[in-house]
Amino acid sequence: MESFSTSISSLEKKVIQLIEMHSQSQKENKSLKASNQQLLVDKENQENKITQLSEQLKTLKLAQSLAGSGDQDTRQVKVKINEYIKEIDKCLALLNN
């Protein structure tokens, strides 16, 4: 009987220990999920910033090519502007239909 009591007592201690470990794991999991969510938000913000900077870079390149003195650069800019105008005209035509 003494051995049975000792076994039960040992089992109770182990169950209590497991419950504590489970509780600790749940807290850690919650913390990691919050951290993961924050990292996802930070990643999205960084991607948005990259997109904005890419657009600024395109604008700067266009401005530089417009300011360039070479005839080749000017011709390429005019061709690109004409392509944009044609694309806008197509869009307007589709909107009017």
Tab-separated table of N, CA and C in Angstrom:
chain	number	residue	atom	x	y	z
A	1	MET	N	0.811	-1.189	0.000
A	1	MET	CA	0.000	0.000	0.000
A	1	MET	C	0.863	1.264	0.000
A	2	GLU	N	1.972	1.192	0.729
A	2	GLU	CA	2.898	2.317	0.813
A	2	GLU	C	3.446	2.647	-0.564
A	3	SER	N	3.749	1.641	-1.315
A	3	SER	CA	4.289	1.814	-2.653
A	3	SER	C	3.249	2.453	-3.577
A	4	PHE	N	1.998	2.041	-3.401
A	4	PHE	CA	0.912	2.603	-4.197
A	4	PHE	C	0.741	4.093	-3.910
A	5	SER	N	0.806	4.494	-2.646
A	5	SER	CA	0.708	5.901	-2.248
A	5	SER	C	1.856	6.702	-2.817
A	6	THR	N	3.022	6.123	-2.768
A	6	THR	CA	4.196	6.799	-3.300
A	6	THR	C	4.063	6.974	-4.809
A	7	SER	N	3.560	5.964	-5.472
A	7	SER	CA	3.365	6.034	-6.923
A	7	SER	C	2.346	7.112	-7.281
A	8	ILE	N	1.264	7.164	-6.507
A	8	ILE	CA	0.223	8.163	-6.772
A	8	ILE	C	0.776	9.557	-6.525
A	9	SER	N	1.516	9.720	-5.454
A	9	SER	CA	2.106	11.016	-5.132
A	9	SER	C	3.079	11.441	-6.231
A	10	SER	N	3.882	10.513	-6.682
A	10	SER	CA	4.828	10.796	-7.767
A	10	SER	C	4.087	11.160	-9.044
A	11	LEU	N	3.022	10.436	-9.312
A	11	LEU	CA	2.211	10.716	-10.502
A	11	LEU	C	1.563	12.092	-10.418
A	12	GLU	N	1.072	12.466	-9.253
A	12	GLU	CA	0.474	13.784	-9.063
A	12	GLU	C	1.491	14.890	-9.320
A	13	LYS	N	2.706	14.694	-8.812
A	13	LYS	CA	3.758	15.685	-9.025
A	13	LYS	C	4.066	15.835	-10.513
A	14	LYS	N	4.105	14.703	-11.198
A	14	LYS	CA	4.391	14.742	-12.637
A	14	LYS	C	3.262	15.421	-13.406
A	15	VAL	N	2.034	15.167	-13.012
A	15	VAL	CA	0.886	15.803	-13.675
A	15	VAL	C	0.923	17.312	-13.433
A	16	ILE	N	1.211	17.699	-12.208
A	16	ILE	CA	1.308	19.128	-11.891
A	16	ILE	C	2.431	19.766	-12.704
A	17	GLN	N	3.532	19.061	-12.808
A	17	GLN	CA	4.667	19.558	-13.590
A	17	GLN	C	4.266	19.698	-15.064
A	18	LEU	N	3.557	18.723	-15.593
A	18	LEU	CA	3.100	18.785	-16.986
A	18	LEU	C	2.121	19.931	-17.210
A	19	ILE	N	1.244	20.157	-16.261
A	19	ILE	CA	0.288	21.263	-16.370
A	19	ILE	C	1.029	22.593	-16.394
A	20	GLU	N	2.044	22.733	-15.545
A	20	GLU	CA	2.836	23.956	-15.524
A	20	GLU	C	3.593	24.144	-16.842
A	21	MET	N	4.152	23.046	-17.341
A	21	MET	CA	4.869	23.117	-18.616
A	21	MET	C	3.916	23.488	-19.751
A	22	HIS	N	2.712	22.935	-19.719
A	22	HIS	CA	1.706	23.245	-20.740
A	22	HIS	C	1.326	24.725	-20.676
A	23	SER	N	1.115	25.206	-19.478
A	23	SER	CA	0.760	26.622	-19.292
A	23	SER	C	1.885	27.519	-19.803
A	24	GLN	N	3.121	27.159	-19.481
A	24	GLN	CA	4.271	27.935	-19.939
A	24	GLN	C	4.361	27.902	-21.464
A	25	SER	N	4.107	26.739	-22.046
A	25	SER	CA	4.150	26.609	-23.511
A	25	SER	C	3.069	27.462	-24.171
A	26	GLN	N	1.900	27.501	-23.563
A	26	GLN	CA	0.821	28.337	-24.106
A	26	GLN	C	1.202	29.811	-24.066
A	27	LYS	N	1.811	30.246	-22.971
A	27	LYS	CA	2.243	31.643	-22.865
A	27	LYS	C	3.299	31.956	-23.924
A	28	GLU	N	4.248	31.038	-24.081
A	28	GLU	CA	5.306	31.242	-25.071
A	28	GLU	C	4.715	31.275	-26.483
A	29	ASN	N	3.771	30.377	-26.747
A	29	ASN	CA	3.117	30.337	-28.055
A	29	ASN	C	2.389	31.640	-28.341
A	30	LYS	N	1.677	32.158	-27.350
A	30	LYS	CA	0.970	33.426	-27.504
A	30	LYS	C	1.948	34.558	-27.800
A	31	SER	N	3.049	34.571	-27.067
A	31	SER	CA	4.071	35.592	-27.273
A	31	SER	C	4.677	35.488	-28.672
A	32	LEU	N	4.961	34.283	-29.118
A	32	LEU	CA	5.536	34.086	-30.449
A	32	LEU	C	4.555	34.480	-31.551
A	33	LYS	N	3.281	34.211	-31.346
A	33	LYS	CA	2.283	34.621	-32.333
A	33	LYS	C	2.209	36.140	-32.435
A	34	ALA	N	2.268	36.811	-31.291
A	34	ALA	CA	2.243	38.279	-31.296
A	34	ALA	C	3.485	38.824	-31.992
A	35	SER	N	4.615	38.223	-31.698
A	35	SER	CA	5.867	38.643	-32.335
A	35	SER	C	5.804	38.412	-33.842
A	36	ASN	N	5.279	37.275	-34.232
A	36	ASN	CA	5.136	36.956	-35.660
A	36	ASN	C	4.227	37.967	-36.355
A	37	GLN	N	3.127	38.321	-35.712
A	37	GLN	CA	2.201	39.291	-36.291
A	37	GLN	C	2.881	40.642	-36.470
A	38	GLN	N	3.657	41.050	-35.473
A	38	GLN	CA	4.373	42.332	-35.558
A	38	GLN	C	5.391	42.297	-36.686
A	39	LEU	N	6.073	41.175	-36.842
A	39	LEU	CA	7.050	41.042	-37.923
A	39	LEU	C	6.372	41.097	-39.291
A	40	LEU	N	5.183	40.514	-39.394
A	40	LEU	CA	4.443	40.579	-40.660
A	40	LEU	C	4.056	42.017	-40.987
A	41	VAL	N	3.636	42.766	-39.969
A	41	VAL	CA	3.290	44.177	-40.172
A	41	VAL	C	4.524	44.959	-40.597
A	42	ASP	N	5.647	44.701	-39.907
A	42	ASP	CA	6.895	45.386	-40.264
A	42	ASP	C	7.308	45.051	-41.695
A	43	LYS	N	7.152	43.794	-42.077
A	43	LYS	CA	7.511	43.364	-43.434
A	43	LYS	C	6.651	44.089	-44.463
A	44	GLU	N	5.359	44.177	-44.190
A	44	GLU	CA	4.457	44.869	-45.113
A	44	GLU	C	4.830	46.347	-45.238
A	45	ASN	N	5.166	46.969	-44.107
A	45	ASN	CA	5.584	48.369	-44.136
A	45	ASN	C	6.848	48.541	-44.962
A	46	GLN	N	7.791	47.625	-44.794
A	46	GLN	CA	9.036	47.701	-45.554
A	46	GLN	C	8.782	47.501	-47.049
A	47	GLU	N	7.871	46.584	-47.393
A	47	GLU	CA	7.539	46.371	-48.800
A	47	GLU	C	6.898	47.621	-49.399
A	48	ASN	N	6.032	48.274	-48.627
A	48	ASN	CA	5.420	49.517	-49.095
A	48	ASN	C	6.480	50.600	-49.299
A	49	LYS	N	7.426	50.655	-48.380
A	49	LYS	CA	8.494	51.648	-48.493
A	49	LYS	C	9.343	51.365	-49.728
A	50	ILE	N	9.623	50.095	-49.982
A	50	ILE	CA	10.394	49.721	-51.178
A	50	ILE	C	9.651	50.138	-52.437
A	51	THR	N	8.350	49.916	-52.453
A	51	THR	CA	7.542	50.298	-53.615
A	51	THR	C	7.597	51.807	-53.824
A	52	GLN	N	7.452	52.567	-52.752
A	52	GLN	CA	7.506	54.023	-52.854
A	52	GLN	C	8.872	54.487	-53.356
A	53	LEU	N	9.917	53.888	-52.814
A	53	LEU	CA	11.262	54.276	-53.239
A	53	LEU	C	11.521	53.897	-54.693
A	54	SER	N	10.966	52.776	-55.134
A	54	SER	CA	11.106	52.378	-56.533
A	54	SER	C	10.425	53.388	-57.450
A	55	GLU	N	9.252	53.846	-57.038
A	55	GLU	CA	8.542	54.855	-57.825
A	55	GLU	C	9.332	56.166	-57.864
A	56	GLN	N	9.900	56.537	-56.732
A	56	GLN	CA	10.715	57.751	-56.698
A	56	GLN	C	11.928	57.600	-57.615
A	57	LEU	N	12.522	56.421	-57.615
A	57	LEU	CA	13.670	56.175	-58.468
A	57	LEU	C	13.295	56.291	-59.939
A	58	LYS	N	12.136	55.736	-60.303
A	58	LYS	CA	11.664	55.857	-61.687
A	58	LYS	C	11.478	57.327	-62.066
A	59	THR	N	10.878	58.073	-61.151
A	59	THR	CA	10.644	59.491	-61.405
A	59	THR	C	11.963	60.235	-61.571
A	60	LEU	N	12.917	59.928	-60.707
A	60	LEU	CA	14.225	60.576	-60.809
A	60	LEU	C	14.929	60.221	-62.117
A	61	LYS	N	14.830	58.965	-62.507
A	61	LYS	CA	15.455	58.561	-63.768
A	61	LYS	C	14.812	59.278	-64.938
A	62	LEU	N	13.490	59.414	-64.909
A	62	LEU	CA	12.790	60.129	-65.970
A	62	LEU	C	13.210	61.593	-65.990
A	63	ALA	N	13.301	62.207	-64.808
A	63	ALA	CA	13.710	63.610	-64.727
A	63	ALA	C	15.144	63.777	-65.235
A	64	GLN	N	15.995	62.854	-64.897
A	64	GLN	CA	17.380	62.929	-65.362
A	64	GLN	C	17.459	62.768	-66.873
A	65	SER	N	16.642	61.850	-67.394
A	65	SER	CA	16.690	61.660	-68.842
A	65	SER	C	16.109	62.869	-69.567
A	66	LEU	N	15.121	63.535	-68.965
A	66	LEU	CA	14.582	64.754	-69.569
A	66	LEU	C	15.617	65.876	-69.527
A	67	ALA	N	16.395	65.902	-68.459
A	67	ALA	CA	17.404	66.948	-68.310
A	67	ALA	C	18.660	66.635	-69.129
A	68	GLY	N	18.785	65.372	-69.570
A	68	GLY	CA	19.970	64.975	-70.327
A	68	GLY	C	20.074	65.747	-71.635
A	69	SER	N	21.287	66.000	-72.053
A	69	SER	CA	21.490	66.810	-73.250
A	69	SER	C	21.565	65.964	-74.513
A	70	GLY	N	21.654	64.649	-74.371
A	70	GLY	CA	21.792	63.797	-75.548
A	70	GLY	C	20.498	63.673	-76.320
A	71	ASP	N	20.599	63.701	-77.656
A	71	ASP	CA	19.413	63.544	-78.505
A	71	ASP	C	18.806	62.158	-78.342
A	72	GLN	N	19.632	61.156	-78.125
A	72	GLN	CA	19.156	59.787	-77.970
A	72	GLN	C	18.263	59.676	-76.725
A	73	ASP	N	18.709	60.283	-75.618
A	73	ASP	CA	17.924	60.251	-74.385
A	73	ASP	C	16.591	60.964	-74.567
A	74	THR	N	16.610	62.105	-75.203
A	74	THR	CA	15.399	62.883	-75.432
A	74	THR	C	14.427	62.105	-76.313
A	75	ARG	N	14.950	61.467	-77.322
A	75	ARG	CA	14.100	60.685	-78.231
A	75	ARG	C	13.453	59.527	-77.477
A	76	GLN	N	14.213	58.857	-76.613
A	76	GLN	CA	13.664	57.739	-75.853
A	76	GLN	C	12.569	58.207	-74.900
A	77	VAL	N	12.766	59.361	-74.305
A	77	VAL	CA	11.753	59.906	-73.392
A	77	VAL	C	10.483	60.237	-74.169
A	78	LYS	N	10.636	60.845	-75.344
A	78	LYS	CA	9.469	61.189	-76.153
A	78	LYS	C	8.725	59.935	-76.582
A	79	VAL	N	9.462	58.898	-76.941
A	79	VAL	CA	8.825	57.631	-77.334
A	79	VAL	C	8.048	57.064	-76.151
A	80	LYS	N	8.653	57.100	-74.972
A	80	LYS	CA	7.992	56.569	-73.782
A	80	LYS	C	6.739	57.384	-73.448
A	81	ILE	N	6.824	58.694	-73.547
A	81	ILE	CA	5.667	59.553	-73.285
A	81	ILE	C	4.562	59.257	-74.289
A	82	ASN	N	4.917	59.089	-75.562
A	82	ASN	CA	3.918	58.757	-76.581
A	82	ASN	C	3.259	57.412	-76.285
A	83	GLU	N	4.032	56.437	-75.791
A	83	GLU	CA	3.451	55.142	-75.425
A	83	GLU	C	2.440	55.313	-74.299
A	84	TYR	N	2.793	56.137	-73.307
A	84	TYR	CA	1.875	56.390	-72.197
A	84	TYR	C	0.598	57.067	-72.695
A	85	ILE	N	0.744	58.025	-73.598
A	85	ILE	CA	-0.419	58.740	-74.126
A	85	ILE	C	-1.323	57.781	-74.889
A	86	LYS	N	-0.751	56.900	-75.700
A	86	LYS	CA	-1.546	55.916	-76.432
A	86	LYS	C	-2.278	54.990	-75.477
A	87	GLU	N	-1.597	54.577	-74.427
A	87	GLU	CA	-2.224	53.694	-73.439
A	87	GLU	C	-3.375	54.406	-72.729
A	88	ILE	N	-3.172	55.672	-72.396
A	88	ILE	CA	-4.239	56.469	-71.753
A	88	ILE	C	-5.417	56.631	-72.710
A	89	ASP	N	-5.135	56.884	-73.992
A	89	ASP	CA	-6.210	57.013	-74.985
A	89	ASP	C	-7.007	55.719	-75.088
A	90	LYS	N	-6.338	54.568	-75.060
A	90	LYS	CA	-7.028	53.285	-75.110
A	90	LYS	C	-7.941	53.117	-73.906
A	91	CYS	N	-7.425	53.495	-72.745
A	91	CYS	CA	-8.214	53.385	-71.515
A	91	CYS	C	-9.446	54.293	-71.575
A	92	LEU	N	-9.264	55.497	-72.066
A	92	LEU	CA	-10.389	56.426	-72.186
A	92	LEU	C	-11.424	55.894	-73.181
A	93	ALA	N	-10.961	55.310	-74.273
A	93	ALA	CA	-11.880	54.748	-75.257
A	93	ALA	C	-12.683	53.607	-74.637
A	94	LEU	N	-12.028	52.772	-73.862
A	94	LEU	CA	-12.729	51.668	-73.206
A	94	LEU	C	-13.727	52.189	-72.173
A	95	LEU	N	-13.380	53.244	-71.482
A	95	LEU	CA	-14.298	53.825	-70.494
A	95	LEU	C	-15.523	54.465	-71.170
A	96	ASN	N	-15.331	55.026	-72.338
A	96	ASN	CA	-16.433	55.659	-73.047
A	96	ASN	C	-17.418	54.637	-73.619
A	97	ASN	N	-16.946	53.425	-73.858
A	97	ASN	CA	-17.843	52.371	-74.414
A	97	ASN	C	-18.695	51.730	-73.378
